[in-house]
Amino acid sequence: MTMQIADTVSLASPEAKARAHKAAARNNLRTEPRVVRIAIITLAIAFLFVFVVLPLVLVFAQAFSKGVLAYFAALAEPEALAAIKLTLVVAAISVSLNLVFGLVAAWAIAKFEFQARPS
Amino acid sequence: MGLTLTWLSVIILIPLAALFLRSTELSFDQFWAILSSRRTLNALRVSFGLAFAAACVNLVMGSIIVWALVRYRFPGRRIFDAIVDVPFALPTAVAGVALTSLFAEKGWLGAPLAALGIKVAFTPLGIFVAMIFIGIPFVVRTVQPVLQDIDAEIEEAAGSLGASRWQTIVRVILPSLAPALLTGLALAFARAVGEYGSVIFIAGNLPNISEIAPLLIVIRLSEFRYADATAIAVVMLVVSFVIIFAVNRLQRWAQNRIPVH
């Protein structure tokens, strides 16, 4: 195994060696010690788990707590359907308006000079 | 540009102007009496204090999450990346009920915490938790693209010129991220101050202790005390505006400190 590596290294052209060396250096310069990496990932996952995943799981657990049939029965009620429909329709309209006017506003703020515009 | 101003006027400025106009119907003494009442002051203190604390927690935890999502590869990274948006999409009332049952004394997290003597649901701590929940995507989503865009060469240059990794992060990367971090902080704070739906379920809503200002406004409206409601709303608006303006200034200052870009 060690022989093989030694062979490939010695066989590789100086440019390839330089490239490999550069890549390793680049990795070293742009990352943290293993302990720090693991700590950051653990912290991020733990936070998201407690504050986002658990509430979400709880919502699903509650929704299906009386069984899948009860869930769909509740969903099929005319009031529930009407509410969902209204939400979707209103969201679709306001999102498209926001998209258009948001783009226009962003354009105006970024491209034009006028009074009361943040410099 | 005319279109922009018209649209902004219709959607934002005119409602706000109406609010101010309404509050001018009050004499200054009346206005002051409403504001200096203990209940109002406490509600404002709860709202702004907890919102600021929650925004600070979100700033720190949001940065850690962004760093993990952008810089590291770990199993489930994409799922966690997607899950950050859940607080945006979940109806706030649903979020409030879910957080309440999670942190209630018999809930999944509430029970172990209660064993330690910590009560979360129906206390100011519950408000704090709800505000963290709704604020986290603002920090993550504003900082994430900026961290992704930072050139690898800048970091490599810092590293090869002898900076330690910590120095590179604090003195090279952090200043580039500062404007985005401040924007995220401001957005999370603004959202937490105005949050109503998720907070009222978990707060317990005891006057002077865990009653937030938006709830007090709703209570005053339901009592037909419109003047009181308007006065509180105007104060919230002015304070929020001052804070956001200050953050904006700070952001400008942070941006000007970056020599490149």
Short mmCIF file of N, CA, C and O in Angstrom, two decimals, chain A residues 26 28-33 36-37 40-41 43-45 47-59 61-62 97-98 101 104-105 108-109 112-114 118-119, chain B residues 1 3-4 7 57-58 61 64-65 67-68 71-72 74 80 83-84 86-87 90 94 98-99 101-103 108-109 129 132-133 136 152-153 155-156 159-160 165 169 252:
data_model
loop_
_atom_site.label_atom_id
_atom_site.label_comp_id
_atom_site.label_asym_id
_atom_site.label_seq_id
_atom_site.Cartn_x
_atom_site.Cartn_y
_atom_site.Cartn_z
N ARG A 26 -5.10 24.24 -0.01
CA ARG A 26 -6.36 24.97 -0.12
C ARG A 26 -7.37 24.44 0.91
O ARG A 26 -8.03 25.20 1.60
N ASN A 28 -6.70 22.94 3.67
CA ASN A 28 -6.27 23.30 5.02
C ASN A 28 -6.61 24.75 5.35
O ASN A 28 -6.95 25.07 6.47
N LEU A 29 -6.48 25.60 4.32
CA LEU A 29 -6.69 27.02 4.58
C LEU A 29 -8.17 27.36 4.71
O LEU A 29 -8.52 28.38 5.25
N ARG A 30 -9.04 26.52 4.17
CA ARG A 30 -10.45 26.89 4.14
C ARG A 30 -11.32 26.01 5.02
O ARG A 30 -12.51 25.94 4.83
N THR A 31 -10.73 25.33 5.97
CA THR A 31 -11.59 24.53 6.83
C THR A 31 -11.08 24.57 8.27
O THR A 31 -10.02 25.14 8.55
N GLU A 32 -11.85 23.99 9.16
CA GLU A 32 -11.54 24.06 10.58
C GLU A 32 -11.13 22.69 11.07
O GLU A 32 -11.38 21.69 10.40
N PRO A 33 -10.53 22.63 12.27
CA PRO A 33 -10.22 21.32 12.84
C PRO A 33 -11.48 20.46 12.95
O PRO A 33 -12.58 20.99 13.11
N VAL A 36 -13.99 21.12 15.77
CA VAL A 36 -14.80 22.31 15.58
C VAL A 36 -15.93 22.03 14.59
O VAL A 36 -17.08 22.42 14.79
N ARG A 37 -15.56 21.35 13.49
CA ARG A 37 -16.57 21.02 12.48
C ARG A 37 -17.71 20.23 13.08
O ARG A 37 -18.87 20.55 12.88
N ILE A 40 -19.91 22.34 15.39
CA ILE A 40 -20.80 23.27 14.69
C ILE A 40 -21.97 22.53 14.06
O ILE A 40 -23.13 22.95 14.18
N ILE A 41 -21.67 21.39 13.42
CA ILE A 41 -22.74 20.63 12.79
C ILE A 41 -23.72 20.13 13.85
O ILE A 41 -24.95 20.25 13.69
N LEU A 43 -24.36 21.40 16.80
CA LEU A 43 -25.11 22.54 17.33
C LEU A 43 -26.23 22.94 16.38
O LEU A 43 -27.38 23.16 16.78
N ALA A 44 -25.89 23.03 15.09
CA ALA A 44 -26.88 23.44 14.09
C ALA A 44 -28.03 22.44 14.02
O ALA A 44 -29.20 22.81 14.03
N ILE A 45 -27.67 21.16 13.97
CA ILE A 45 -28.71 20.13 13.87
C ILE A 45 -29.57 20.13 15.14
O ILE A 45 -30.80 20.06 15.06
N PHE A 47 -30.21 22.54 17.24
CA PHE A 47 -31.09 23.72 17.29
C PHE A 47 -32.28 23.54 16.35
O PHE A 47 -33.43 23.74 16.73
N LEU A 48 -31.98 23.16 15.10
CA LEU A 48 -33.07 22.99 14.13
C LEU A 48 -34.01 21.88 14.57
O LEU A 48 -35.23 21.97 14.36
N PHE A 49 -33.45 20.84 15.18
CA PHE A 49 -34.29 19.73 15.62
C PHE A 49 -35.26 20.19 16.70
O PHE A 49 -36.46 19.97 16.59
N VAL A 50 -34.75 20.89 17.70
CA VAL A 50 -35.62 21.32 18.82
C VAL A 50 -36.63 22.35 18.35
O VAL A 50 -37.82 22.26 18.66
N PHE A 51 -36.19 23.34 17.57
CA PHE A 51 -37.07 24.47 17.27
C PHE A 51 -37.92 24.28 16.03
O PHE A 51 -38.93 24.95 15.87
N VAL A 52 -37.51 23.42 15.12
CA VAL A 52 -38.30 23.28 13.88
C VAL A 52 -38.81 21.86 13.67
O VAL A 52 -40.01 21.66 13.43
N VAL A 53 -37.92 20.87 13.78
CA VAL A 53 -38.35 19.51 13.46
C VAL A 53 -39.39 19.00 14.47
O VAL A 53 -40.44 18.51 14.07
N LEU A 54 -39.10 19.15 15.75
CA LEU A 54 -40.04 18.64 16.75
C LEU A 54 -41.44 19.26 16.63
O LEU A 54 -42.42 18.52 16.62
N PRO A 55 -41.58 20.60 16.54
CA PRO A 55 -42.92 21.15 16.35
C PRO A 55 -43.61 20.58 15.11
O PRO A 55 -44.81 20.29 15.13
N LEU A 56 -42.81 20.42 14.03
CA LEU A 56 -43.38 19.91 12.78
C LEU A 56 -43.88 18.47 12.96
O LEU A 56 -45.00 18.13 12.54
N VAL A 57 -43.04 17.65 13.60
CA VAL A 57 -43.43 16.26 13.85
C VAL A 57 -44.70 16.22 14.70
O VAL A 57 -45.62 15.44 14.46
N LEU A 58 -44.74 17.10 15.69
CA LEU A 58 -45.90 17.16 16.58
C LEU A 58 -47.17 17.48 15.80
O LEU A 58 -48.23 16.89 16.04
N VAL A 59 -47.07 18.42 14.85
CA VAL A 59 -48.24 18.78 14.05
C VAL A 59 -48.75 17.55 13.30
O VAL A 59 -49.95 17.24 13.32
N ALA A 61 -48.14 14.40 14.04
CA ALA A 61 -48.62 13.40 15.00
C ALA A 61 -50.05 13.72 15.43
O ALA A 61 -50.90 12.83 15.50
N GLN A 62 -50.31 15.01 15.68
CA GLN A 62 -51.66 15.41 16.08
C GLN A 62 -52.65 15.21 14.95
O GLN A 62 -53.78 14.78 15.16
N LEU A 97 -48.48 39.62 -7.53
CA LEU A 97 -48.38 41.08 -7.44
C LEU A 97 -47.07 41.49 -6.77
O LEU A 97 -46.39 42.42 -7.22
N ASN A 98 -46.72 40.79 -5.69
CA ASN A 98 -45.47 41.11 -4.99
C ASN A 98 -44.26 40.90 -5.88
O ASN A 98 -43.30 41.67 -5.84
N PHE A 101 -44.31 43.96 -8.44
CA PHE A 101 -44.02 45.25 -7.83
C PHE A 101 -42.73 45.22 -7.02
O PHE A 101 -42.04 46.24 -6.89
N VAL A 104 -40.11 45.81 -9.55
CA VAL A 104 -40.13 47.22 -9.94
C VAL A 104 -39.48 48.08 -8.86
O VAL A 104 -38.65 48.95 -9.14
N ALA A 105 -39.85 47.81 -7.60
CA ALA A 105 -39.30 48.61 -6.49
C ALA A 105 -37.80 48.40 -6.38
O ALA A 105 -37.04 49.36 -6.20
N ALA A 108 -36.13 50.32 -9.08
CA ALA A 108 -36.13 51.75 -8.83
C ALA A 108 -35.09 52.12 -7.77
O ALA A 108 -34.34 53.08 -7.93
N ILE A 109 -35.02 51.33 -6.70
CA ILE A 109 -34.10 51.66 -5.61
C ILE A 109 -32.66 51.47 -6.07
O ILE A 109 -31.77 52.26 -5.75
N PHE A 112 -32.11 54.03 -9.97
CA PHE A 112 -32.37 55.45 -10.15
C PHE A 112 -31.97 56.24 -8.93
O PHE A 112 -31.96 55.74 -7.82
N GLU A 113 -31.66 57.50 -9.19
CA GLU A 113 -31.40 58.41 -8.09
C GLU A 113 -32.66 59.21 -7.83
O GLU A 113 -33.25 59.79 -8.76
N PHE A 114 -33.12 59.26 -6.61
CA PHE A 114 -34.22 60.17 -6.29
C PHE A 114 -34.19 60.51 -4.80
O PHE A 114 -33.47 59.86 -4.05
N PRO A 118 -32.37 55.42 -0.17
CA PRO A 118 -31.16 55.16 0.61
C PRO A 118 -29.95 55.19 -0.29
O PRO A 118 -29.94 54.55 -1.34
N SER A 119 -28.93 55.99 0.08
CA SER A 119 -27.78 56.14 -0.80
C SER A 119 -26.91 54.90 -0.76
O SER A 119 -26.80 54.26 0.24
N MET B 1 -40.49 54.19 -11.56
CA MET B 1 -40.26 54.79 -10.25
C MET B 1 -41.55 55.36 -9.67
O MET B 1 -41.86 55.16 -8.49
N LEU B 3 -44.35 54.25 -10.41
CA LEU B 3 -45.11 53.04 -10.10
C LEU B 3 -44.72 52.53 -8.71
O LEU B 3 -45.58 52.20 -7.88
N THR B 4 -43.42 52.50 -8.45
CA THR B 4 -42.95 52.02 -7.15
C THR B 4 -43.53 52.84 -6.02
O THR B 4 -44.06 52.32 -5.05
N TRP B 7 -47.25 52.30 -5.59
CA TRP B 7 -47.55 51.00 -4.99
C TRP B 7 -47.18 50.99 -3.50
O TRP B 7 -47.96 50.57 -2.65
N VAL B 57 -30.31 35.70 19.84
CA VAL B 57 -30.11 34.24 19.81
C VAL B 57 -30.13 33.76 18.36
O VAL B 57 -29.29 32.96 17.94
N ASN B 58 -31.09 34.28 17.59
CA ASN B 58 -31.19 33.87 16.20
C ASN B 58 -29.96 34.28 15.40
O ASN B 58 -29.53 33.57 14.50
N MET B 61 -27.22 31.63 16.56
CA MET B 61 -27.54 30.29 16.10
C MET B 61 -27.69 30.25 14.58
O MET B 61 -27.31 29.29 13.92
N ILE B 64 -24.32 29.99 12.99
CA ILE B 64 -23.78 28.63 13.12
C ILE B 64 -24.45 27.71 12.10
O ILE B 64 -23.79 26.92 11.42
N ILE B 65 -25.78 27.85 11.96
CA ILE B 65 -26.50 27.00 11.01
C ILE B 65 -26.04 27.28 9.58
O ILE B 65 -25.78 26.36 8.80
N TRP B 67 -23.19 28.49 8.61
CA TRP B 67 -21.83 27.97 8.42
C TRP B 67 -21.86 26.47 8.16
O TRP B 67 -21.21 25.96 7.23
N ALA B 68 -22.65 25.74 8.97
CA ALA B 68 -22.74 24.29 8.81
C ALA B 68 -23.33 23.94 7.45
O ALA B 68 -22.83 23.05 6.76
N ARG B 71 -20.63 25.37 4.52
CA ARG B 71 -19.24 24.94 4.48
C ARG B 71 -19.03 23.44 4.66
O ARG B 71 -18.03 22.92 4.25
N TYR B 72 -19.97 22.77 5.32
CA TYR B 72 -19.73 21.37 5.62
C TYR B 72 -20.70 20.47 4.88
O TYR B 72 -21.78 20.89 4.49
N PHE B 74 -22.73 17.00 5.47
CA PHE B 74 -23.08 15.99 6.46
C PHE B 74 -24.41 15.37 6.05
O PHE B 74 -25.18 15.98 5.29
N PHE B 80 -32.13 19.57 6.15
CA PHE B 80 -32.09 20.65 7.14
C PHE B 80 -32.14 22.01 6.46
O PHE B 80 -32.75 22.95 6.96
N ILE B 83 -35.67 22.59 5.70
CA ILE B 83 -36.51 22.69 6.90
C ILE B 83 -36.43 24.08 7.54
O ILE B 83 -37.34 24.50 8.24
N VAL B 84 -35.34 24.81 7.24
CA VAL B 84 -35.19 26.16 7.79
C VAL B 84 -36.40 27.04 7.40
O VAL B 84 -36.80 27.93 8.16
N VAL B 86 -39.49 26.22 7.21
CA VAL B 86 -40.78 25.83 7.80
C VAL B 86 -41.46 26.96 8.58
O VAL B 86 -42.65 27.20 8.40
N PRO B 87 -40.72 27.71 9.43
CA PRO B 87 -41.40 28.78 10.16
C PRO B 87 -42.03 29.84 9.26
O PRO B 87 -42.98 30.51 9.66
N LEU B 90 -45.42 27.61 7.92
CA LEU B 90 -46.39 27.11 8.89
C LEU B 90 -47.27 28.27 9.37
O LEU B 90 -46.76 29.30 9.76
N VAL B 94 -50.85 27.61 14.01
CA VAL B 94 -50.46 26.20 14.10
C VAL B 94 -49.13 26.09 14.83
O VAL B 94 -48.95 25.25 15.72
N ALA B 98 -48.48 24.10 18.27
CA ALA B 98 -47.47 23.03 18.28
C ALA B 98 -46.41 23.31 19.34
O ALA B 98 -46.05 22.43 20.12
N LEU B 99 -45.91 24.56 19.37
CA LEU B 99 -44.88 24.89 20.37
C LEU B 99 -45.44 24.77 21.78
O LEU B 99 -44.75 24.31 22.70
N SER B 101 -47.87 22.75 22.86
CA SER B 101 -48.00 21.36 23.32
C SER B 101 -46.63 20.70 23.46
O SER B 101 -46.46 19.79 24.26
N LEU B 102 -45.64 21.21 22.71
CA LEU B 102 -44.28 20.67 22.85
C LEU B 102 -43.67 21.06 24.20
O LEU B 102 -43.00 20.27 24.85
N PHE B 103 -43.93 22.32 24.60
CA PHE B 103 -43.28 22.83 25.81
C PHE B 103 -44.21 22.86 27.02
O PHE B 103 -43.82 23.33 28.08
N TRP B 108 -43.43 16.84 25.03
CA TRP B 108 -42.19 16.09 24.80
C TRP B 108 -40.98 16.77 25.41
O TRP B 108 -40.11 16.13 25.98
N LEU B 109 -40.89 18.09 25.25
CA LEU B 109 -39.75 18.81 25.82
C LEU B 109 -40.11 19.45 27.15
O LEU B 109 -39.26 19.68 28.00
N VAL B 129 -39.30 31.56 23.21
CA VAL B 129 -39.15 30.39 22.34
C VAL B 129 -39.90 30.60 21.02
O VAL B 129 -39.37 30.35 19.94
N ILE B 132 -38.05 32.98 18.81
CA ILE B 132 -36.87 32.35 18.19
C ILE B 132 -37.33 31.53 16.99
O ILE B 132 -36.74 31.59 15.90
N PHE B 133 -38.41 30.77 17.18
CA PHE B 133 -38.92 29.91 16.12
C PHE B 133 -39.24 30.70 14.86
O PHE B 133 -38.79 30.35 13.77
N ILE B 136 -35.81 32.52 13.02
CA ILE B 136 -34.58 31.87 12.54
C ILE B 136 -34.41 31.89 11.02
O ILE B 136 -33.31 32.13 10.53
N ALA B 152 -13.10 32.16 -2.45
CA ALA B 152 -12.16 31.29 -1.75
C ALA B 152 -10.78 31.94 -1.71
O ALA B 152 -10.04 31.79 -0.74
N GLU B 153 -10.45 32.70 -2.76
CA GLU B 153 -9.11 33.29 -2.86
C GLU B 153 -8.81 34.22 -1.69
O GLU B 153 -7.69 34.28 -1.21
N GLU B 155 -9.90 34.08 1.39
CA GLU B 155 -9.56 33.29 2.56
C GLU B 155 -8.17 32.67 2.41
O GLU B 155 -7.38 32.64 3.35
N GLU B 156 -7.90 32.17 1.21
CA GLU B 156 -6.59 31.54 0.98
C GLU B 156 -5.48 32.55 1.13
O GLU B 156 -4.43 32.25 1.72
N GLY B 159 -4.96 33.12 4.73
CA GLY B 159 -4.30 31.96 5.34
C GLY B 159 -2.84 31.88 4.94
O GLY B 159 -1.96 31.66 5.78
N SER B 160 -2.55 32.12 3.65
CA SER B 160 -1.17 31.96 3.20
C SER B 160 -0.29 33.11 3.67
O SER B 160 0.92 33.02 3.67
N ARG B 165 -6.64 30.42 11.36
CA ARG B 165 -7.99 30.22 10.86
C ARG B 165 -8.97 31.15 11.57
O ARG B 165 -9.87 31.72 10.97
N ILE B 169 -11.40 34.09 10.00
CA ILE B 169 -12.85 34.15 10.14
C ILE B 169 -13.27 35.48 10.74
O ILE B 169 -14.18 36.15 10.23
N ARG B 252 -24.89 50.21 6.89
CA ARG B 252 -24.18 51.05 5.93
C ARG B 252 -22.73 51.19 6.35
O ARG B 252 -21.80 51.05 5.56
#
